[in-house]
């Protein structure tokens, strides 16, 4: 099975097609949209390039806010998403909308939280079956902002984005790559899924990760999660390289930066994501760190 029609395996790192597992033939979940999966992921790979986020807007656009303020906002929004039991897709889209708005409009720090809850409101309407009401988002800010202020900001954000809110985030790539990892290694690990999701969510808070494409962050999460759980086995194989379209060497910079986040080498005080994944329902994966430095692989 070929991921991109007309693509030669040799162009994907000289891979032998016989060593690539056809994951579509092994999927049983009808929600995987198996007949259309190749076209879907080809399309979102194109979209992530066409709609790539600005990774220096703090320096070029913003005058009153900093990367640290952005991190504090997102850390708080993680708590909000847990409070309202929102899907992880909603959180990823919320952060994407915040960054898109900030890359084009200068925002005063007093209105940054307003932007955050408004983007979560928009993302909830797009992703959730039953989105929280505007009043609930006002309440979560201790009524710092009125319903009218939130609705006005919603109109401002949507008009700035020309009502386009369907942007590729890390999550759809991560979902696909987790399936690939499970099927290509002929093992299904709940820990791998939780750990990869934990590592990917850690990057949301870090402004520096905007320079990486969503697909690359998702692939790096799988790479580091597999290394953390099983350092005796190389975390990358031909099937993962084929379906992610990323060689192990291309992941190096992102993986090393992600390992620093995982080990919390900078002593980051923003702990909402860590506390979330320390829960038993997530197998306490936030407590896991690699037994061997990931740099040994590169």
XYZ file of N, CA, C and O in Angstrom, residues 39-185:
588
model
N -6.441 9.541 1.247
C -6.770 10.862 0.703
C -6.897 11.907 1.805
O -6.455 13.053 1.642
N -7.495 11.503 2.928
C -7.664 12.436 4.044
C -6.316 12.923 4.549
O -6.096 14.129 4.739
N -5.391 11.992 4.772
C -4.107 12.387 5.342
C -3.194 13.056 4.316
O -2.347 13.876 4.679
N -3.385 12.741 3.045
C -2.668 13.481 2.018
C -3.121 14.948 2.047
O -2.318 15.872 1.962
N -4.421 15.138 2.211
C -4.983 16.479 2.205
C -4.535 17.298 3.410
O -4.149 18.472 3.271
N -4.563 16.693 4.602
C -4.176 17.488 5.776
C -2.668 17.741 5.822
O -2.227 18.721 6.419
N -1.872 16.877 5.180
C -0.447 17.177 5.067
C -0.222 18.416 4.206
O 0.644 19.244 4.485
N -1.020 18.546 3.154
C -0.938 19.742 2.312
C -1.423 20.965 3.076
O -0.808 22.033 3.034
N -2.519 20.802 3.811
C -3.088 21.920 4.563
C -2.159 22.420 5.665
O -2.109 23.619 5.935
N -1.431 21.515 6.319
C -0.551 21.971 7.393
C 0.582 22.841 6.851
O 1.108 23.704 7.553
N 0.954 22.613 5.593
C 1.956 23.460 4.952
C 1.354 24.781 4.497
O 1.952 25.848 4.672
N 0.149 24.708 3.944
C -0.514 25.921 3.454
C -0.919 26.852 4.585
O -0.975 28.077 4.400
N -1.237 26.279 5.758
C -1.709 27.084 6.892
C -0.726 27.037 8.059
O -1.129 27.026 9.219
N 0.535 27.012 7.737
C 1.557 26.927 8.783
C 1.512 28.168 9.680
O 1.387 29.309 9.207
N 1.617 27.933 10.981
C 1.561 29.024 11.952
C 2.828 29.865 11.924
O 3.924 29.362 11.658
N 2.668 31.146 12.231
C 3.831 32.013 12.431
C 4.513 31.606 13.732
O 3.841 31.386 14.739
N 5.837 31.469 13.713
C 6.536 31.057 14.934
C 7.368 32.185 15.547
O 8.144 31.951 16.473
N 7.160 33.430 15.058
C 7.887 34.552 15.657
C 6.977 35.755 15.891
O 7.441 36.890 15.933
N 5.678 35.495 16.043
C 4.747 36.622 16.178
C 4.941 37.390 17.487
O 4.599 38.570 17.570
N 5.485 36.757 18.514
C 5.742 37.471 19.760
C 6.743 38.602 19.533
O 6.644 39.675 20.141
N 7.701 38.349 18.652
C 8.739 39.341 18.377
C 8.296 40.380 17.348
O 8.732 41.526 17.395
N 7.413 39.981 16.425
C 7.071 40.868 15.311
C 5.713 41.560 15.444
O 5.501 42.612 14.841
N 4.795 40.968 16.215
C 3.439 41.515 16.286
C 3.065 41.987 17.688
O 2.547 43.093 17.866
N 3.345 41.158 18.685
C 2.896 41.456 20.045
C 3.812 42.437 20.762
O 5.027 42.388 20.633
N 3.176 43.341 21.517
C 3.926 44.361 22.257
C 3.727 44.273 23.760
O 4.561 44.749 24.528
N 2.615 43.630 24.162
C 2.275 43.652 25.585
C 2.245 42.272 26.226
O 2.093 42.158 27.431
N 2.372 41.220 25.423
C 2.350 39.873 25.981
C 3.637 39.135 25.627
O 4.346 39.510 24.702
N 3.912 38.081 26.368
C 5.159 37.327 26.223
C 4.850 35.838 26.060
O 3.730 35.389 26.346
N 5.847 35.040 25.631
C 5.636 33.592 25.566
C 5.215 32.997 26.909
O 4.426 32.048 26.947
N 5.731 33.563 27.998
C 5.365 33.053 29.320
C 3.887 33.288 29.621
O 3.202 32.427 30.191
N 3.371 34.457 29.223
C 1.948 34.758 29.428
C 1.095 33.799 28.596
O 0.046 33.330 29.052
N 1.534 33.516 27.389
C 0.827 32.553 26.537
C 0.795 31.193 27.222
O -0.233 30.508 27.248
N 1.919 30.771 27.789
C 2.001 29.493 28.476
C 1.064 29.418 29.665
O 0.392 28.393 29.885
N 1.001 30.492 30.446
C 0.114 30.536 31.613
C -1.339 30.414 31.171
O -2.138 29.703 31.797
N -1.696 31.120 30.085
C -3.063 31.046 29.565
C -3.421 29.621 29.160
O -4.475 29.104 29.542
N -2.551 28.969 28.399
C -2.853 27.622 27.914
C -2.898 26.627 29.069
O -3.739 25.724 29.101
N -2.015 26.795 30.044
C -2.022 25.939 31.229
C -3.377 26.035 31.940
O -3.951 25.015 32.360
N -3.907 27.242 32.034
C -5.223 27.443 32.651
C -6.330 26.846 31.791
O -7.271 26.226 32.303
N -6.213 26.984 30.477
C -7.232 26.432 29.581
C -7.281 24.902 29.643
O -8.335 24.300 29.409
N -6.149 24.281 29.952
C -6.146 22.828 30.158
C -7.054 22.486 31.340
O -7.839 21.539 31.281
N -6.970 23.280 32.408
C -7.838 23.068 33.567
C -9.304 23.284 33.197
O -10.188 22.532 33.643
N -9.553 24.303 32.371
C -10.930 24.575 31.938
C -11.468 23.402 31.119
O -12.606 22.963 31.318
N -10.656 22.888 30.217
C -11.090 21.769 29.377
C -11.378 20.536 30.222
O -12.299 19.758 29.919
N -10.618 20.341 31.285
C -10.883 19.220 32.195
C -12.155 19.468 33.005
O -12.943 18.548 33.228
N -12.355 20.703 33.426
C -13.552 21.052 34.206
C -14.822 20.779 33.405
O -15.806 20.245 33.931
N -14.797 21.124 32.121
C -15.975 20.952 31.273
C -15.937 19.656 30.461
O -16.791 19.436 29.603
N -14.933 18.814 30.752
C -14.812 17.498 30.089
C -14.831 17.624 28.558
O -15.551 16.905 27.852
N -14.011 18.532 28.059
C -13.937 18.762 26.620
C -12.984 17.770 25.960
O -12.055 17.271 26.590
N -13.215 17.489 24.701
C -12.351 16.581 23.953
C -10.982 17.200 23.741
O -10.838 18.431 23.684
N -9.971 16.363 23.611
C -8.619 16.880 23.392
C -8.533 17.631 22.063
O -7.755 18.578 21.929
N -9.337 17.237 21.063
C -9.366 17.969 19.793
C -9.747 19.424 20.024
O -9.248 20.324 19.341
N -10.644 19.663 20.982
C -11.078 21.027 21.298
C -9.917 21.839 21.860
O -9.735 23.005 21.494
N -9.129 21.224 22.737
C -7.980 21.924 23.313
C -6.969 22.288 22.238
O -6.478 23.424 22.187
N -6.640 21.344 21.368
C -5.668 21.606 20.315
C -6.157 22.721 19.378
O -5.381 23.600 18.987
N -7.431 22.674 19.019
C -7.967 23.705 18.123
C -7.998 25.060 18.822
O -7.732 26.090 18.193
N -8.297 25.064 20.115
C -8.294 26.312 20.886
C -6.939 26.996 20.806
O -6.832 28.194 20.520
N -5.879 26.235 21.051
C -4.519 26.792 21.018
C -4.173 27.275 19.613
O -3.564 28.327 19.431
N -4.591 26.512 18.607
C -4.343 26.900 17.223
C -5.005 28.243 16.903
O -4.382 29.125 16.287
N -6.253 28.414 17.344
C -6.973 29.661 17.088
C -6.329 30.830 17.813
O -6.229 31.942 17.271
N -5.878 30.603 19.040
C -5.194 31.653 19.797
C -3.953 32.116 19.056
O -3.728 33.329 18.868
N -3.145 31.175 18.597
C -1.901 31.529 17.910
C -2.177 32.227 16.582
O -1.453 33.158 16.195
N -3.214 31.794 15.887
C -3.545 32.444 14.612
C -3.970 33.887 14.827
O -3.612 34.783 14.058
N -4.756 34.112 15.863
C -5.197 35.479 16.146
C -4.017 36.349 16.576
O -3.847 37.474 16.093
N -3.200 35.828 17.471
C -2.071 36.596 17.983
C -1.028 36.884 16.901
O -0.267 37.850 17.008
N -0.972 36.045 15.883
C 0.011 36.263 14.817
C -0.397 37.410 13.901
O 0.402 37.871 13.086
N -1.656 37.887 14.065
C -2.128 38.963 13.189
C -2.585 40.208 13.939
O -2.670 41.286 13.354
N -2.893 40.065 15.217
C -3.424 41.184 16.003
C -2.674 41.338 17.317
O -2.512 40.365 18.055
N -2.260 42.553 17.607
C -1.642 42.823 18.905
C -2.735 42.856 19.975
O -3.792 43.459 19.775
N -2.487 42.187 21.095
C -3.482 42.074 22.163
C -2.888 42.573 23.471
O -1.743 42.254 23.812
N -3.669 43.354 24.209
C -3.239 43.801 25.533
C -3.344 42.633 26.509
O -4.237 41.787 26.389
N -2.437 42.592 27.469
C -2.405 41.442 28.386
C -3.697 41.295 29.181
O -4.072 40.192 29.572
N -4.417 42.432 29.409
C -5.677 42.355 30.152
C -6.759 41.626 29.360
O -7.758 41.180 29.925
N -6.574 41.484 28.045
C -7.588 40.846 27.206
C -7.146 39.469 26.703
O -7.854 38.833 25.920
N -6.005 39.016 27.167
C -5.499 37.726 26.713
C -6.391 36.582 27.191
O -6.678 35.645 26.436
N -6.857 36.649 28.432
C -7.745 35.608 28.944
C -9.072 35.619 28.194
O -9.653 34.559 27.916
N -9.548 36.798 27.830
C -10.769 36.915 27.042
C -10.598 36.217 25.694
O -11.494 35.476 25.247
N -9.450 36.426 25.063
C -9.171 35.744 23.795
C -9.158 34.234 23.999
O -9.706 33.484 23.188
N -8.557 33.785 25.096
C -8.455 32.353 25.372
C -9.809 31.679 25.508
O -10.073 30.653 24.870
N -10.687 32.240 26.335
C -12.006 31.607 26.536
C -12.855 31.708 25.270
O -13.659 30.812 24.968
N -12.677 32.782 24.515
C -13.430 32.933 23.268
C -13.009 31.883 22.250
O -13.858 31.277 21.579
N -11.704 31.653 22.135
C -11.216 30.628 21.203
C -11.664 29.238 21.633
O -11.973 28.387 20.794
N -11.750 29.011 22.945
C -12.242 27.720 23.424
C -13.736 27.582 23.152
O -14.230 26.488 22.840
N -14.472 28.674 23.222
C -15.894 28.669 22.885
C -16.087 28.291 21.406
O -16.910 27.437 21.072
N -15.290 28.909 20.532
C -15.384 28.624 19.092
C -15.004 27.172 18.815
O -15.698 26.457 18.075
N -13.901 26.728 19.423
C -13.450 25.352 19.216
C -14.477 24.354 19.738
O -14.702 23.298 19.130
N -15.125 24.686 20.843
C -16.148 23.798 21.415
C -17.342 23.670 20.478
O -17.892 22.583 20.286
N -17.743 24.780 19.877
C -18.862 24.747 18.930
C -18.523 23.875 17.724
O -19.406 23.233 17.144
N -17.248 23.857 17.367
C -16.825 23.087 16.197
C -16.632 21.607 16.514
O -16.990 20.742 15.715
N -16.083 21.297 17.689
C -15.678 19.925 18.003
C -16.650 19.158 18.900
O -16.735 17.932 18.807
N -17.351 19.857 19.783
C -18.143 19.170 20.799
C -19.577 18.886 20.330
O -20.130 19.625 19.517
N -20.151 17.825 20.872
C -21.559 17.536 20.620
C -22.428 18.538 21.373
O -23.380 19.099 20.827
N -22.084 18.770 22.642
C -22.791 19.756 23.471
C -21.762 20.740 24.019
O -21.099 20.458 25.027
N -21.619 21.869 23.358
C -20.621 22.864 23.780
C -21.114 23.634 24.998
O -22.321 23.894 25.135
N -20.194 24.001 25.910
C -20.589 24.848 27.033
C -21.169 26.179 26.523
O -20.775 26.675 25.472
N -22.076 26.737 27.284
C -22.692 28.007 26.904
C -21.736 29.169 27.161
O -20.786 29.051 27.934
N -22.010 30.296 26.532
C -21.184 31.491 26.713
C -21.110 31.849 28.188
O -20.044 32.205 28.712
N -22.252 31.749 28.874
C -22.296 32.118 30.294
C -21.336 31.271 31.134
O -20.778 31.756 32.132
N -21.158 30.007 30.744
C -20.252 29.131 31.488
C -18.799 29.576 31.328
O -18.005 29.472 32.267
N -18.458 30.063 30.145
C -17.095 30.569 29.955
C -16.886 31.885 30.698
O -15.769 32.182 31.138
N -17.943 32.669 30.838
C -17.840 33.887 31.648
C -17.645 33.523 33.116
O -16.824 34.127 33.825
N -18.409 32.520 33.554
C -18.347 32.096 34.953
C -16.961 31.576 35.314
O -16.456 31.849 36.414
N -16.322 30.847 34.391
C -15.016 30.253 34.686
C -13.940 31.320 34.861
O -12.874 31.059 35.426
N -14.217 32.542 34.379
C -13.274 33.662 34.576
C -13.679 34.514 35.772
O -13.204 35.640 35.916
N -14.557 33.967 36.627
C -15.107 34.733 37.761
C -15.817 35.990 37.273
O -15.777 37.045 37.928
N -16.451 35.873 36.109
C -17.205 36.969 35.497
C -16.353 38.221 35.270
O -16.844 39.345 35.353
N -15.078 37.974 34.989
C -14.188 39.092 34.629
C -14.672 39.738 33.336
O -14.533 40.943 33.140
N -15.245 38.905 32.452
C -15.746 39.402 31.165
C -17.235 39.119 31.060
O -17.743 38.110 31.567
N -17.948 40.023 30.410
C -19.388 39.852 30.236
C -19.677 39.004 28.997
O -18.803 38.790 28.147
N -20.912 38.554 28.902
C -21.341 37.787 27.735
C -21.156 38.604 26.464
O -20.710 38.079 25.431
N -21.461 39.892 26.533
C -21.340 40.760 25.364
C -19.884 40.886 24.918
O -19.585 40.904 23.716
N -18.970 40.944 25.887
C -17.550 41.040 25.542
C -17.062 39.766 24.855
O -16.286 39.828 23.890
N -17.512 38.624 25.342
C -17.108 37.354 24.733
C -17.662 37.253 23.316
O -16.951 36.856 22.380
N -18.923 37.606 23.139
C -19.539 37.536 21.819
C -18.883 38.515 20.843
O -18.716 38.203 19.649
N -18.499 39.671 21.326
C -17.810 40.641 20.472
C -16.450 40.103 20.049
O -16.054 40.230 18.880
N -15.734 39.481 20.982
C -14.436 38.900 20.658
C -14.611 37.714 19.708
O -13.796 37.502 18.801
N -15.670 36.933 19.896
C -15.941 35.818 18.992
C -16.101 36.311 17.559
O -15.550 35.734 16.615
N -16.859 37.378 17.383
C -17.050 37.957 16.049
C -15.730 38.446 15.472
O -15.441 38.246 14.287
N -14.898 39.052 16.321
C -13.603 39.571 15.877
C -12.690 38.442 15.412
O -12.055 38.522 14.346
N -12.633 37.358 16.190
C -11.774 36.219 15.844
C -12.258 35.561 14.555
O -11.460 35.299 13.641
N -13.538 35.295 14.458
C -14.071 34.607 13.289
C -13.916 35.427 12.009
O -13.604 34.893 10.944
N -14.116 36.720 12.114
C -13.938 37.574 10.937
C -12.479 37.661 10.522
O -12.170 37.673 9.326
N -11.585 37.688 11.496
C -10.160 37.716 11.174
C -9.746 36.442 10.448
O -8.929 36.475 9.523
N -10.337 35.313 10.846
C -10.016 34.020 10.238
C -10.895 33.712 9.026
O -10.798 32.623 8.462
N -11.749 34.677 8.641
C -12.676 34.485 7.519
C -13.550 33.242 7.742
O -13.880 32.532 6.804
N -13.871 32.998 9.009
C -14.733 31.890 9.423
C -14.154 30.519 9.055
O -14.878 29.534 8.998
N -12.860 30.450 8.855
C -12.188 29.178 8.618
C -11.580 28.700 9.933
O -10.627 29.309 10.424
N -12.126 27.644 10.486
C -11.622 27.141 11.775
C -11.142 25.699 11.674
O -10.688 25.123 12.668
N -11.234 25.111 10.498
C -10.816 23.716 10.326
C -9.353 23.655 9.897
O -9.036 23.517 8.712
N -8.469 23.796 10.865
C -7.040 23.766 10.594
C -6.434 22.461 11.118
O -6.848 21.959 12.163
N -5.456 21.902 10.416
C -4.799 20.687 10.920
C -4.031 20.988 12.212
O -3.213 21.910 12.257
N -4.332 20.247 13.250
C -3.584 20.363 14.498
C -2.791 19.073 14.701
O -2.822 18.166 13.868
N -2.112 18.970 15.813
C -1.324 17.773 16.115
C -2.216 16.546 16.255
O -1.840 15.435 15.881
N -3.430 16.731 16.775
C -4.269 15.607 17.187
C -4.617 14.612 16.079
O -4.476 13.397 16.283
N -5.101 15.035 14.892
C -5.425 14.020 13.876
C -4.220 13.216 13.417
O -4.321 12.015 13.145
N -3.050 13.866 13.345
C -1.830 13.142 12.996
C -1.478 12.142 14.091
O -1.121 10.994 13.817
N -1.602 12.575 15.338
C -1.263 11.713 16.466
C -2.162 10.483 16.504
O -1.695 9.361 16.742
N -3.435 10.678 16.239
C -4.380 9.564 16.235
C -3.979 8.524 15.187
O -3.970 7.321 15.445
N -3.614 9.011 14.014
C -3.201 8.139 12.911
C -1.885 7.420 13.227
O -1.736 6.215 13.006
N -0.926 8.152 13.786
C 0.396 7.573 14.041
C 0.365 6.573 15.197
O 1.137 5.609 15.206
N -0.514 6.791 16.165
C -0.672 5.811 17.256
C -1.195 4.495 16.695
O -0.710 3.415 17.053
N -2.182 4.576 15.805
C -2.688 3.367 15.154
C -1.582 2.656 14.385
O -1.459 1.428 14.438
N -0.769 3.443 13.695
C 0.338 2.874 12.917
C 1.330 2.159 13.831
O 1.796 1.060 13.527
N 1.667 2.788 14.953
C 2.613 2.184 15.898
C 2.066 0.875 16.453
O 2.781 -0.127 16.541
N 0.798 0.877 16.824
C 0.181 -0.341 17.364
C 0.221 -1.484 16.359
O 0.605 -2.616 16.688
N -0.152 -1.179 15.128
C -0.269 -2.232 14.116
C 1.079 -2.667 13.557
O 1.282 -3.836 13.252
N 2.018 -1.732 13.441
C 3.306 -2.081 12.846
C 4.186 -2.873 13.809
O 5.050 -3.651 13.385
N 3.994 -2.683 15.116
C 4.761 -3.452 16.095
C 3.965 -4.637 16.631
O 4.389 -5.310 17.566
